[in-house]
Amino acid sequence: MRAKIHLESALKAVLADKGWEWPEKAVIEPPKDKKFGDMSANVAMMLAKQAKKAPRAIAEDIVEAMQNDPYITGIEIAGPGFLNFTFAPHFWWMTIPTIVGTGEHYGESGMGHGTKVQVEYVSANPTGPLHIGHGRGAALGDSLVRIMEKAGYEVEAEYYINDAGRQMLILGSSIWYRLQEVAGKEVAEPEDYYRGEYIIDIARAVLDANPDIFDKPEEEAVEICKNYGMNDILEGIKEDLKAFGVRHDVWFSEKSLVTDGKVDETFADMTKTGMGYEKDGAFWFKSTELGDDKDRVLRKSNGDTTYFASDIAYHDNKFKRGFDQVIDIWGADHHGYIPRMMAACEAIGHKGQLDVILVNLVNLLRDGEPIAMSTRAGQFETLKDVVDEVGADASRFMFLSRKSDSKLDFDLELVKQKSMDNPVYYVQYAHARICSLNKKAEEAGIKPADVKPDAMSLLDTQYDMEMLKLLDQYPDYVEAAARAQSPHMISMYLQELASTLHRYYTNCHVLSAEGDIAAARLMLLNCVAGVIKNGLGLLGVSAPESM
């Protein structure tokens, strides 16, 4: 935000003049209580040891040195030495040309300095349709990619296809069982299989495509079922994600880790660094060196590799592709796996370069009543069903309305309501309201004012200042969301901005205002509409012009 940038620059100039270095723990931010001004700084508190003076005395020196700042109208010392700053109205008016001048690029920054980041998300086993829980992770990952790119990172989005291992064998066996039933054969029900109706549909499709399948050995028939089912389900997943507005740049096959020799390559690297060793015919990860309670087997004595082995090889491959930072988005039930994966990344030479974001459960409700979800039992509300019923916009906004590691109640009936109690409607309506106002203004022959000092000076009420200050904070929210890897911060900002807009509209006449004030206020509200559209775009949500 401009206020933070200006204040930090001014304070650094004062400190440099006095021979003091900028404290590492100095913080500049808006105060929680607006009565303390526009910005607060703890810099005097952090300088006490360096300057060998009491914080309040340091604060007094800073106040005296900044008396002639043309943009600051007041500086107060609070408590032992906190500094509270109030900016002049003409400083806030300059928010308008900043927004108008940058347009859709408002909020962009170089914070990421082009750092190469990979975000891997969804990565659901291709054993069934995506459910609503996958939808929350999809919205989170896709929005995070958008936000981090806005903040100057070079980001690649990836989906890890779990096309190897036990779950795929169960999928093949499940389809083979249902295929035999469809063909009228009497077969015993397996103990463990996928029971959803979609398995029966796939079985019919396999039989149509392979009428001679019963002439083949059962092992080959099951393999045909597995491959057909996996490809069919994966295509469905891709279609559902596309309809949900979710982007993936790379679809990475787990099976390729073995076929391309990536697992063996990683094992060889771990052996060279002393983090891997052979014992009793098996290959082990020396995880006790990194705080684990026991070493972990990666390849069993029978030659089979573990899930952990694939995960290590996969992350090794990520870093070898040149990523500086890797972000994994996992379900909350994987919480206990994080330390082990962090240790593995350290073992392959990438300590501190892996971040894991956990996505908590989504409780799907209808009129307050829970809807059971279980992929294996075939009882679930698919993401497609939810999006078809309530729309991608409402779904994404609700998924991103709270921090990802908190539980979320998603009531299908409540989300569909067109009322101010529905957060996505509340924000989208704010944008549509301004668009409607522009149409009425055009009919009345009123045009938004040109961005000039005389027009901006007419924005002098407390509501104008409140709006301008909040608009100025948007770039900071983008950076904060990227830094914390928390898209819900943008959702929270947009709800506050919408609330401020609705309050403004209630207290300030726009089209009926006297003289040139109507044009000036229309100019301001168009800036609001632009920022709302900008922020909704980071969430992957549209900004309708009418509702």
Short mmCIF file of N, CA and C in Angstrom, two decimals, residues 318-414:
data_model
loop_
_atom_site.label_atom_id
_atom_site.label_comp_id
_atom_site.label_asym_id
_atom_site.label_seq_id
_atom_site.Cartn_x
_atom_site.Cartn_y
_atom_site.Cartn_z
N LYS A 318 10.72 -32.98 -8.70
CA LYS A 318 10.24 -31.59 -8.72
C LYS A 318 11.41 -30.61 -8.64
N PHE A 319 12.27 -30.85 -7.67
CA PHE A 319 13.40 -29.93 -7.48
C PHE A 319 14.39 -30.01 -8.63
N LYS A 320 14.54 -31.19 -9.23
CA LYS A 320 15.45 -31.33 -10.37
C LYS A 320 14.89 -30.62 -11.60
N ARG A 321 13.60 -30.31 -11.57
CA ARG A 321 12.99 -29.53 -12.66
C ARG A 321 13.23 -28.04 -12.47
N GLY A 322 13.90 -27.68 -11.37
CA GLY A 322 14.30 -26.29 -11.20
C GLY A 322 13.43 -25.42 -10.33
N PHE A 323 12.52 -26.02 -9.55
CA PHE A 323 11.67 -25.22 -8.68
C PHE A 323 12.43 -24.82 -7.41
N ASP A 324 12.28 -23.57 -7.03
CA ASP A 324 12.90 -23.07 -5.82
C ASP A 324 12.05 -23.39 -4.59
N GLN A 325 10.76 -23.48 -4.80
CA GLN A 325 9.83 -23.74 -3.71
C GLN A 325 8.74 -24.67 -4.23
N VAL A 326 8.36 -25.63 -3.40
CA VAL A 326 7.30 -26.58 -3.75
C VAL A 326 6.21 -26.49 -2.69
N ILE A 327 4.98 -26.36 -3.15
CA ILE A 327 3.83 -26.29 -2.24
C ILE A 327 2.91 -27.46 -2.55
N ASP A 328 2.66 -28.29 -1.56
CA ASP A 328 1.73 -29.42 -1.69
C ASP A 328 0.45 -29.08 -0.93
N ILE A 329 -0.68 -29.36 -1.52
CA ILE A 329 -1.97 -29.18 -0.84
C ILE A 329 -2.56 -30.55 -0.59
N TRP A 330 -2.68 -30.90 0.69
CA TRP A 330 -3.12 -32.23 1.11
C TRP A 330 -4.39 -32.15 1.96
N GLY A 331 -5.06 -33.28 2.05
CA GLY A 331 -6.18 -33.40 2.97
C GLY A 331 -5.67 -33.41 4.40
N ALA A 332 -6.51 -32.94 5.33
CA ALA A 332 -6.10 -32.81 6.73
C ALA A 332 -5.71 -34.15 7.35
N ASP A 333 -6.21 -35.25 6.79
CA ASP A 333 -5.89 -36.57 7.34
C ASP A 333 -4.43 -36.96 7.08
N HIS A 334 -3.71 -36.18 6.29
CA HIS A 334 -2.29 -36.45 6.03
C HIS A 334 -1.37 -35.67 6.96
N HIS A 335 -1.93 -35.08 7.99
CA HIS A 335 -1.16 -34.22 8.89
C HIS A 335 0.09 -34.93 9.42
N GLY A 336 -0.06 -36.17 9.83
CA GLY A 336 1.06 -36.90 10.43
C GLY A 336 2.17 -37.23 9.45
N TYR A 337 1.90 -37.09 8.16
CA TYR A 337 2.87 -37.44 7.12
C TYR A 337 3.81 -36.28 6.82
N ILE A 338 3.44 -35.08 7.28
CA ILE A 338 4.23 -33.88 6.94
C ILE A 338 5.67 -33.97 7.44
N PRO A 339 5.91 -34.27 8.74
CA PRO A 339 7.31 -34.31 9.21
C PRO A 339 8.17 -35.29 8.43
N ARG A 340 7.59 -36.43 8.06
CA ARG A 340 8.35 -37.43 7.31
C ARG A 340 8.72 -36.91 5.92
N MET A 341 7.76 -36.21 5.29
CA MET A 341 8.04 -35.68 3.96
C MET A 341 9.03 -34.53 4.02
N MET A 342 8.93 -33.72 5.07
CA MET A 342 9.89 -32.63 5.26
C MET A 342 11.31 -33.20 5.44
N ALA A 343 11.41 -34.27 6.21
CA ALA A 343 12.71 -34.91 6.44
C ALA A 343 13.26 -35.48 5.14
N ALA A 344 12.38 -36.04 4.32
CA ALA A 344 12.82 -36.61 3.04
C ALA A 344 13.38 -35.52 2.13
N CYS A 345 12.71 -34.36 2.11
CA CYS A 345 13.20 -33.25 1.28
C CYS A 345 14.55 -32.75 1.79
N GLU A 346 14.72 -32.75 3.10
CA GLU A 346 16.02 -32.36 3.66
C GLU A 346 17.08 -33.37 3.25
N ALA A 347 16.70 -34.64 3.23
CA ALA A 347 17.65 -35.70 2.89
C ALA A 347 18.13 -35.60 1.45
N ILE A 348 17.29 -35.07 0.57
CA ILE A 348 17.69 -34.96 -0.83
C ILE A 348 18.22 -33.55 -1.14
N GLY A 349 18.51 -32.79 -0.06
CA GLY A 349 19.19 -31.51 -0.22
C GLY A 349 18.32 -30.29 -0.39
N HIS A 350 17.06 -30.37 0.08
CA HIS A 350 16.14 -29.24 -0.12
C HIS A 350 15.41 -28.88 1.17
N LYS A 351 16.17 -28.72 2.21
CA LYS A 351 15.59 -28.35 3.50
C LYS A 351 14.91 -26.99 3.40
N GLY A 352 13.69 -26.90 3.92
CA GLY A 352 12.97 -25.64 3.95
C GLY A 352 12.34 -25.21 2.65
N GLN A 353 12.41 -26.05 1.63
CA GLN A 353 11.86 -25.67 0.32
C GLN A 353 10.51 -26.31 0.03
N LEU A 354 9.99 -27.09 0.98
CA LEU A 354 8.67 -27.69 0.84
C LEU A 354 7.71 -27.06 1.84
N ASP A 355 6.57 -26.62 1.36
CA ASP A 355 5.47 -26.17 2.21
C ASP A 355 4.28 -27.08 1.98
N VAL A 356 3.58 -27.42 3.04
CA VAL A 356 2.38 -28.24 2.92
C VAL A 356 1.20 -27.48 3.50
N ILE A 357 0.15 -27.34 2.71
CA ILE A 357 -1.08 -26.71 3.16
C ILE A 357 -2.13 -27.80 3.34
N LEU A 358 -2.76 -27.82 4.49
CA LEU A 358 -3.78 -28.82 4.77
C LEU A 358 -5.18 -28.26 4.50
N VAL A 359 -6.01 -29.10 3.92
CA VAL A 359 -7.39 -28.73 3.63
C VAL A 359 -8.30 -29.59 4.50
N ASN A 360 -9.07 -28.94 5.35
CA ASN A 360 -9.93 -29.68 6.28
C ASN A 360 -11.21 -30.13 5.60
N LEU A 361 -11.99 -30.89 6.35
CA LEU A 361 -13.21 -31.50 5.85
C LEU A 361 -14.25 -30.46 5.44
N VAL A 362 -15.07 -30.85 4.48
CA VAL A 362 -16.24 -30.07 4.11
C VAL A 362 -17.46 -30.87 4.52
N ASN A 363 -18.28 -30.29 5.38
CA ASN A 363 -19.53 -30.94 5.77
C ASN A 363 -20.62 -30.48 4.81
N LEU A 364 -21.03 -31.36 3.93
CA LEU A 364 -22.05 -31.02 2.94
C LEU A 364 -23.43 -31.19 3.55
N LEU A 365 -24.22 -30.13 3.48
CA LEU A 365 -25.54 -30.13 4.09
C LEU A 365 -26.59 -29.73 3.07
N ARG A 366 -27.81 -30.10 3.36
CA ARG A 366 -28.96 -29.60 2.61
C ARG A 366 -30.05 -29.24 3.62
N ASP A 367 -30.32 -27.95 3.72
CA ASP A 367 -31.25 -27.45 4.73
C ASP A 367 -30.84 -27.90 6.13
N GLY A 368 -29.55 -27.89 6.39
CA GLY A 368 -29.04 -28.22 7.71
C GLY A 368 -28.84 -29.70 7.97
N GLU A 369 -29.25 -30.55 7.04
CA GLU A 369 -29.12 -32.00 7.21
C GLU A 369 -27.88 -32.49 6.46
N PRO A 370 -27.02 -33.28 7.12
CA PRO A 370 -25.79 -33.75 6.46
C PRO A 370 -26.06 -34.74 5.33
N ILE A 371 -25.20 -34.68 4.31
CA ILE A 371 -25.25 -35.61 3.19
C ILE A 371 -24.04 -36.53 3.31
N ALA A 372 -24.27 -37.83 3.35
CA ALA A 372 -23.17 -38.79 3.52
C ALA A 372 -22.29 -38.81 2.27
N MET A 373 -20.98 -38.93 2.50
CA MET A 373 -20.04 -38.98 1.39
C MET A 373 -19.03 -40.09 1.62
N SER A 374 -18.94 -41.03 0.67
CA SER A 374 -17.95 -42.09 0.73
C SER A 374 -17.73 -42.61 -0.67
N THR A 375 -16.54 -42.39 -1.23
CA THR A 375 -16.26 -42.84 -2.59
C THR A 375 -16.35 -44.35 -2.70
N ARG A 376 -15.80 -45.06 -1.73
CA ARG A 376 -15.77 -46.53 -1.78
C ARG A 376 -17.20 -47.10 -1.72
N ALA A 377 -18.05 -46.50 -0.87
CA ALA A 377 -19.41 -47.01 -0.72
C ALA A 377 -20.33 -46.50 -1.83
N GLY A 378 -19.84 -45.53 -2.62
CA GLY A 378 -20.66 -45.02 -3.71
C GLY A 378 -21.69 -44.01 -3.26
N GLN A 379 -21.58 -43.49 -2.03
CA GLN A 379 -22.52 -42.50 -1.52
C GLN A 379 -21.79 -41.17 -1.40
N PHE A 380 -21.93 -40.33 -2.40
CA PHE A 380 -21.26 -39.04 -2.33
C PHE A 380 -21.93 -38.04 -3.25
N GLU A 381 -21.77 -36.78 -2.93
CA GLU A 381 -22.22 -35.70 -3.79
C GLU A 381 -20.98 -35.27 -4.58
N THR A 382 -21.00 -35.49 -5.89
CA THR A 382 -19.82 -35.17 -6.68
C THR A 382 -19.66 -33.65 -6.80
N LEU A 383 -18.44 -33.24 -7.11
CA LEU A 383 -18.18 -31.83 -7.34
C LEU A 383 -19.04 -31.33 -8.50
N LYS A 384 -19.19 -32.15 -9.53
CA LYS A 384 -19.99 -31.77 -10.68
C LYS A 384 -21.43 -31.51 -10.28
N ASP A 385 -21.99 -32.38 -9.43
CA ASP A 385 -23.37 -32.19 -8.97
C ASP A 385 -23.53 -30.86 -8.24
N VAL A 386 -22.55 -30.56 -7.37
CA VAL A 386 -22.61 -29.33 -6.59
C VAL A 386 -22.49 -28.11 -7.50
N VAL A 387 -21.54 -28.14 -8.43
CA VAL A 387 -21.35 -27.01 -9.34
C VAL A 387 -22.58 -26.83 -10.23
N ASP A 388 -23.15 -27.94 -10.70
CA ASP A 388 -24.36 -27.85 -11.53
C ASP A 388 -25.51 -27.22 -10.76
N GLU A 389 -25.57 -27.49 -9.45
CA GLU A 389 -26.70 -27.00 -8.65
C GLU A 389 -26.52 -25.56 -8.18
N VAL A 390 -25.33 -25.20 -7.68
CA VAL A 390 -25.16 -23.87 -7.09
C VAL A 390 -24.25 -22.96 -7.91
N GLY A 391 -23.54 -23.51 -8.90
CA GLY A 391 -22.66 -22.71 -9.73
C GLY A 391 -21.22 -22.71 -9.24
N ALA A 392 -20.30 -22.51 -10.17
CA ALA A 392 -18.87 -22.51 -9.83
C ALA A 392 -18.52 -21.30 -8.96
N ASP A 393 -19.11 -20.14 -9.24
CA ASP A 393 -18.80 -18.94 -8.47
C ASP A 393 -19.12 -19.12 -6.99
N ALA A 394 -20.34 -19.54 -6.70
CA ALA A 394 -20.75 -19.69 -5.31
C ALA A 394 -19.91 -20.75 -4.61
N SER A 395 -19.64 -21.85 -5.31
CA SER A 395 -18.85 -22.93 -4.72
C SER A 395 -17.44 -22.45 -4.38
N ARG A 396 -16.79 -21.81 -5.34
CA ARG A 396 -15.41 -21.36 -5.11
C ARG A 396 -15.34 -20.33 -3.98
N PHE A 397 -16.24 -19.37 -4.00
CA PHE A 397 -16.19 -18.33 -2.97
C PHE A 397 -16.39 -18.93 -1.59
N MET A 398 -17.34 -19.87 -1.47
CA MET A 398 -17.59 -20.50 -0.17
C MET A 398 -16.38 -21.31 0.28
N PHE A 399 -15.76 -22.04 -0.64
CA PHE A 399 -14.57 -22.82 -0.29
C PHE A 399 -13.44 -21.92 0.22
N LEU A 400 -13.39 -20.70 -0.32
CA LEU A 400 -12.30 -19.78 0.00
C LEU A 400 -12.69 -18.75 1.05
N SER A 401 -13.82 -18.94 1.69
CA SER A 401 -14.30 -17.96 2.66
C SER A 401 -13.66 -18.14 4.04
N ARG A 402 -13.03 -19.28 4.25
CA ARG A 402 -12.38 -19.55 5.54
C ARG A 402 -11.00 -20.15 5.29
N LYS A 403 -10.17 -20.08 6.31
CA LYS A 403 -8.83 -20.67 6.22
C LYS A 403 -8.96 -22.16 5.92
N SER A 404 -8.08 -22.65 5.08
CA SER A 404 -8.23 -24.01 4.56
C SER A 404 -8.17 -25.10 5.62
N ASP A 405 -7.47 -24.85 6.74
CA ASP A 405 -7.35 -25.90 7.74
C ASP A 405 -8.48 -25.88 8.76
N SER A 406 -9.49 -25.03 8.54
CA SER A 406 -10.67 -25.02 9.40
C SER A 406 -11.80 -25.78 8.72
N LYS A 407 -12.66 -26.40 9.50
CA LYS A 407 -13.77 -27.15 8.92
C LYS A 407 -14.77 -26.18 8.29
N LEU A 408 -15.48 -26.66 7.29
CA LEU A 408 -16.40 -25.80 6.55
C LEU A 408 -17.74 -26.50 6.37
N ASP A 409 -18.79 -25.83 6.79
CA ASP A 409 -20.14 -26.31 6.54
C ASP A 409 -20.63 -25.70 5.23
N PHE A 410 -21.03 -26.54 4.29
CA PHE A 410 -21.46 -26.08 2.97
C PHE A 410 -22.91 -26.52 2.77
N ASP A 411 -23.83 -25.59 3.00
CA ASP A 411 -25.25 -25.91 2.87
C ASP A 411 -25.72 -25.52 1.48
N LEU A 412 -26.12 -26.49 0.70
CA LEU A 412 -26.50 -26.25 -0.69
C LEU A 412 -27.63 -25.25 -0.82
N GLU A 413 -28.59 -25.28 0.09
CA GLU A 413 -29.73 -24.37 0.00
C GLU A 413 -29.33 -22.95 0.39
N LEU A 414 -28.50 -22.82 1.41
CA LEU A 414 -28.08 -21.48 1.83
C LEU A 414 -27.23 -20.80 0.76
#
